[in-house]
Amino acid sequence: MSLPAWALVSPERRAHIERVVALLKSWADAMHVDPQDQGRWLRAGWLHDALRDAPLPDPLAHGPAAADRAAAEGERDRGVLDAVRFHTIGSPDWDDVGRMLYLADFLEPGRDFASAERTELARRVPTERDAVLREVARRRLEWVVRSGWPLPHETVDFWNQLAGRP
Ligand SMILES: [Fe+2]
Ligand SMILES: [Fe+2]
């Protein structure tokens, strides 16, 4: 797969998406993920920001919009669709596809903050996935809280799941 034909992305966004997919591929190889699951991870990577530069009322709408469009175009995998739908906020109902995409979206090397720390976290993913996931979620939640924005209930439930509270 590559970027879907219906994607609306700037060149910079396309480059981000390509880095996310490359990181997912490197983790899938290092973790010896079977080809079918690897394909699911990579589809989620290609789809997640496909409508990020489309005219939408709210930046948080680009995940649900891409999931709806992918479903309309024939994507049937619930794990892939939920990974795309909730990639900005997290979800307690994710399988590995959602978790890996959430990690790759934050840890891809093109972002211009905390690059040494993020490189180290990315390196640890194949052997310490769950510990890195908690750390990435903690950083992302801290940023939302510091910004004064409300936390979607999916985010709270996701965090409580990671922190060991069902
Ligand atoms: Fe996004
Ligand atoms: Fe992204």
Coordinates of C-alpha atoms and ligand atoms in Angstrom, one line a residue:
M1 CA 0.0 0.0 0.0
S2 CA 0.9 3.6 -0.2
L3 CA -0.9 6.9 0.4
P4 CA -4.6 6.4 -0.7
A5 CA -5.7 8.2 -3.8
W6 CA -8.2 10.2 -1.9
A7 CA -5.6 11.7 0.5
L8 CA -5.3 15.5 0.8
V9 CA -1.9 16.2 2.2
S10 CA 0.9 18.8 1.9
P11 CA 4.4 17.6 0.9
E12 CA 5.5 18.0 4.5
R13 CA 2.6 15.9 5.7
R14 CA 3.4 13.2 3.2
A15 CA 7.0 13.2 4.5
H16 CA 5.7 12.7 8.1
I17 CA 3.4 9.9 7.0
E18 CA 6.3 8.2 5.2
R19 CA 8.5 8.4 8.3
V20 CA 5.7 7.0 10.4
V21 CA 5.3 4.0 8.0
A22 CA 9.1 3.5 7.9
L23 CA 9.3 3.4 11.7
L24 CA 6.4 1.0 11.9
K25 CA 8.1 -1.2 9.3
S26 CA 11.4 -1.2 11.3
W27 CA 9.6 -2.2 14.5
A28 CA 7.6 -4.9 12.7
D29 CA 10.8 -6.4 11.3
A30 CA 12.6 -6.2 14.7
M31 CA 9.7 -7.8 16.5
H32 CA 9.2 -10.5 13.8
V33 CA 5.6 -9.6 13.3
D34 CA 3.9 -11.9 10.7
P35 CA 3.4 -10.4 7.3
Q36 CA -0.4 -10.1 7.7
D37 CA -0.1 -8.0 10.9
Q38 CA 2.7 -6.0 9.4
G39 CA 0.4 -5.1 6.6
R40 CA -2.2 -3.9 9.1
W41 CA 0.3 -1.7 10.9
L42 CA 1.5 -0.2 7.6
R43 CA -2.1 0.4 6.3
A44 CA -2.9 2.3 9.5
G45 CA 0.3 4.4 9.0
W46 CA -0.6 5.3 5.5
L47 CA -4.2 6.2 6.4
H48 CA -3.9 8.0 9.7
D49 CA -3.2 11.5 8.4
A50 CA -4.6 11.1 4.9
L51 CA -7.1 13.9 5.5
R52 CA -5.0 16.0 7.8
D53 CA -4.8 18.9 5.4
A54 CA -8.4 18.6 4.2
P55 CA -10.8 21.4 5.1
L56 CA -12.4 20.1 8.3
P57 CA -14.1 22.0 11.1
D58 CA -11.8 20.7 13.9
P59 CA -8.2 19.4 13.7
L60 CA -9.3 16.4 15.9
A61 CA -11.8 15.4 13.1
H62 CA -9.1 14.2 10.7
G63 CA -8.7 10.8 12.4
P64 CA -12.5 9.9 12.3
A65 CA -12.8 11.4 8.8
A66 CA -10.0 9.2 7.5
A67 CA -11.4 6.1 9.2
D68 CA -14.8 6.8 7.7
R69 CA -13.4 7.3 4.3
A70 CA -11.2 4.2 4.5
A71 CA -14.2 2.1 5.5
A72 CA -16.2 3.6 2.6
E73 CA -13.3 2.6 0.3
G74 CA -13.3 -1.0 1.5
E75 CA -11.1 -1.2 4.6
R76 CA -12.8 -3.8 6.8
D77 CA -10.2 -4.3 9.6
R78 CA -11.6 -3.0 12.9
G79 CA -8.1 -2.7 14.4
V80 CA -6.9 -0.6 11.5
L81 CA -10.0 1.6 11.4
D82 CA -9.9 2.2 15.2
A83 CA -6.1 2.9 15.1
V84 CA -6.8 5.7 12.5
R85 CA -10.0 7.0 14.2
F86 CA -8.4 7.5 17.6
H87 CA -4.8 8.2 16.8
T88 CA -4.8 11.7 18.2
I89 CA -6.6 10.8 21.5
G90 CA -5.9 7.1 22.3
S91 CA -8.4 4.4 22.9
P92 CA -8.8 1.6 25.6
D93 CA -10.2 -0.7 22.9
W94 CA -7.2 -0.7 20.7
D95 CA -5.3 -3.8 19.6
D96 CA -1.6 -3.7 18.7
V97 CA -2.3 -1.6 15.5
G98 CA -3.6 1.4 17.4
R99 CA -0.8 1.1 20.0
M100 CA 2.0 0.9 17.4
L101 CA 0.6 3.8 15.4
Y102 CA 0.2 6.0 18.5
L103 CA 3.9 5.3 19.2
A104 CA 5.1 5.9 15.7
D105 CA 3.2 9.1 15.3
F106 CA 4.9 10.5 18.3
L107 CA 8.4 9.0 17.9
E108 CA 9.0 9.4 14.2
P109 CA 12.3 11.2 13.8
G110 CA 11.1 14.3 11.9
R111 CA 9.5 16.1 14.8
D112 CA 11.7 18.9 16.1
F113 CA 11.4 18.5 19.9
A114 CA 13.1 16.2 22.4
S115 CA 14.8 14.4 19.6
A116 CA 17.5 12.6 21.6
E117 CA 14.9 11.3 24.1
R118 CA 12.5 10.3 21.4
T119 CA 15.2 8.5 19.5
E120 CA 16.0 6.5 22.6
L121 CA 12.3 5.7 23.2
A122 CA 11.9 4.5 19.6
R123 CA 14.9 2.2 20.0
R124 CA 13.4 0.6 23.1
V125 CA 10.0 -0.2 21.4
P126 CA 10.8 -3.7 20.1
T127 CA 11.9 -4.9 23.5
E128 CA 9.9 -2.7 26.0
R129 CA 6.8 -1.8 24.1
D130 CA 4.4 -1.4 27.0
A131 CA 6.8 0.7 29.1
V132 CA 7.5 3.0 26.2
L133 CA 3.8 3.3 25.5
R134 CA 3.1 4.4 29.0
E135 CA 5.9 7.0 28.7
V136 CA 4.6 8.3 25.4
A137 CA 1.1 8.5 26.7
R138 CA 2.3 10.3 29.8
R139 CA 4.1 12.9 27.7
R140 CA 1.2 13.4 25.4
L141 CA -1.3 13.8 28.2
E142 CA 1.0 16.2 30.1
W143 CA 1.0 18.4 27.0
V144 CA -2.8 18.4 26.7
V145 CA -3.2 19.2 30.4
R146 CA -0.6 22.0 30.3
S147 CA -2.4 23.5 27.3
G148 CA -5.6 23.7 29.4
W149 CA -7.6 21.5 27.0
P150 CA -10.1 19.0 28.2
L151 CA -9.2 15.3 28.1
P152 CA -11.6 13.2 25.9
H153 CA -13.0 10.3 27.9
E154 CA -11.2 7.9 25.5
T155 CA -7.9 9.5 26.5
V156 CA -8.7 9.1 30.2
D157 CA -9.8 5.5 29.8
F158 CA -6.7 4.7 27.7
W159 CA -4.4 6.2 30.3
N160 CA -6.1 4.3 33.1
Q161 CA -5.7 1.1 31.2
L162 CA -2.0 1.7 30.7
A163 CA -1.6 2.7 34.3
G164 CA -3.2 -0.6 35.4
R165 CA -6.6 0.5 36.3
P166 CA -9.4 -1.1 34.3
Ligands
FE1 FE -2.9 13.0 12.9
FE2 FE 0.5 11.8 12.1

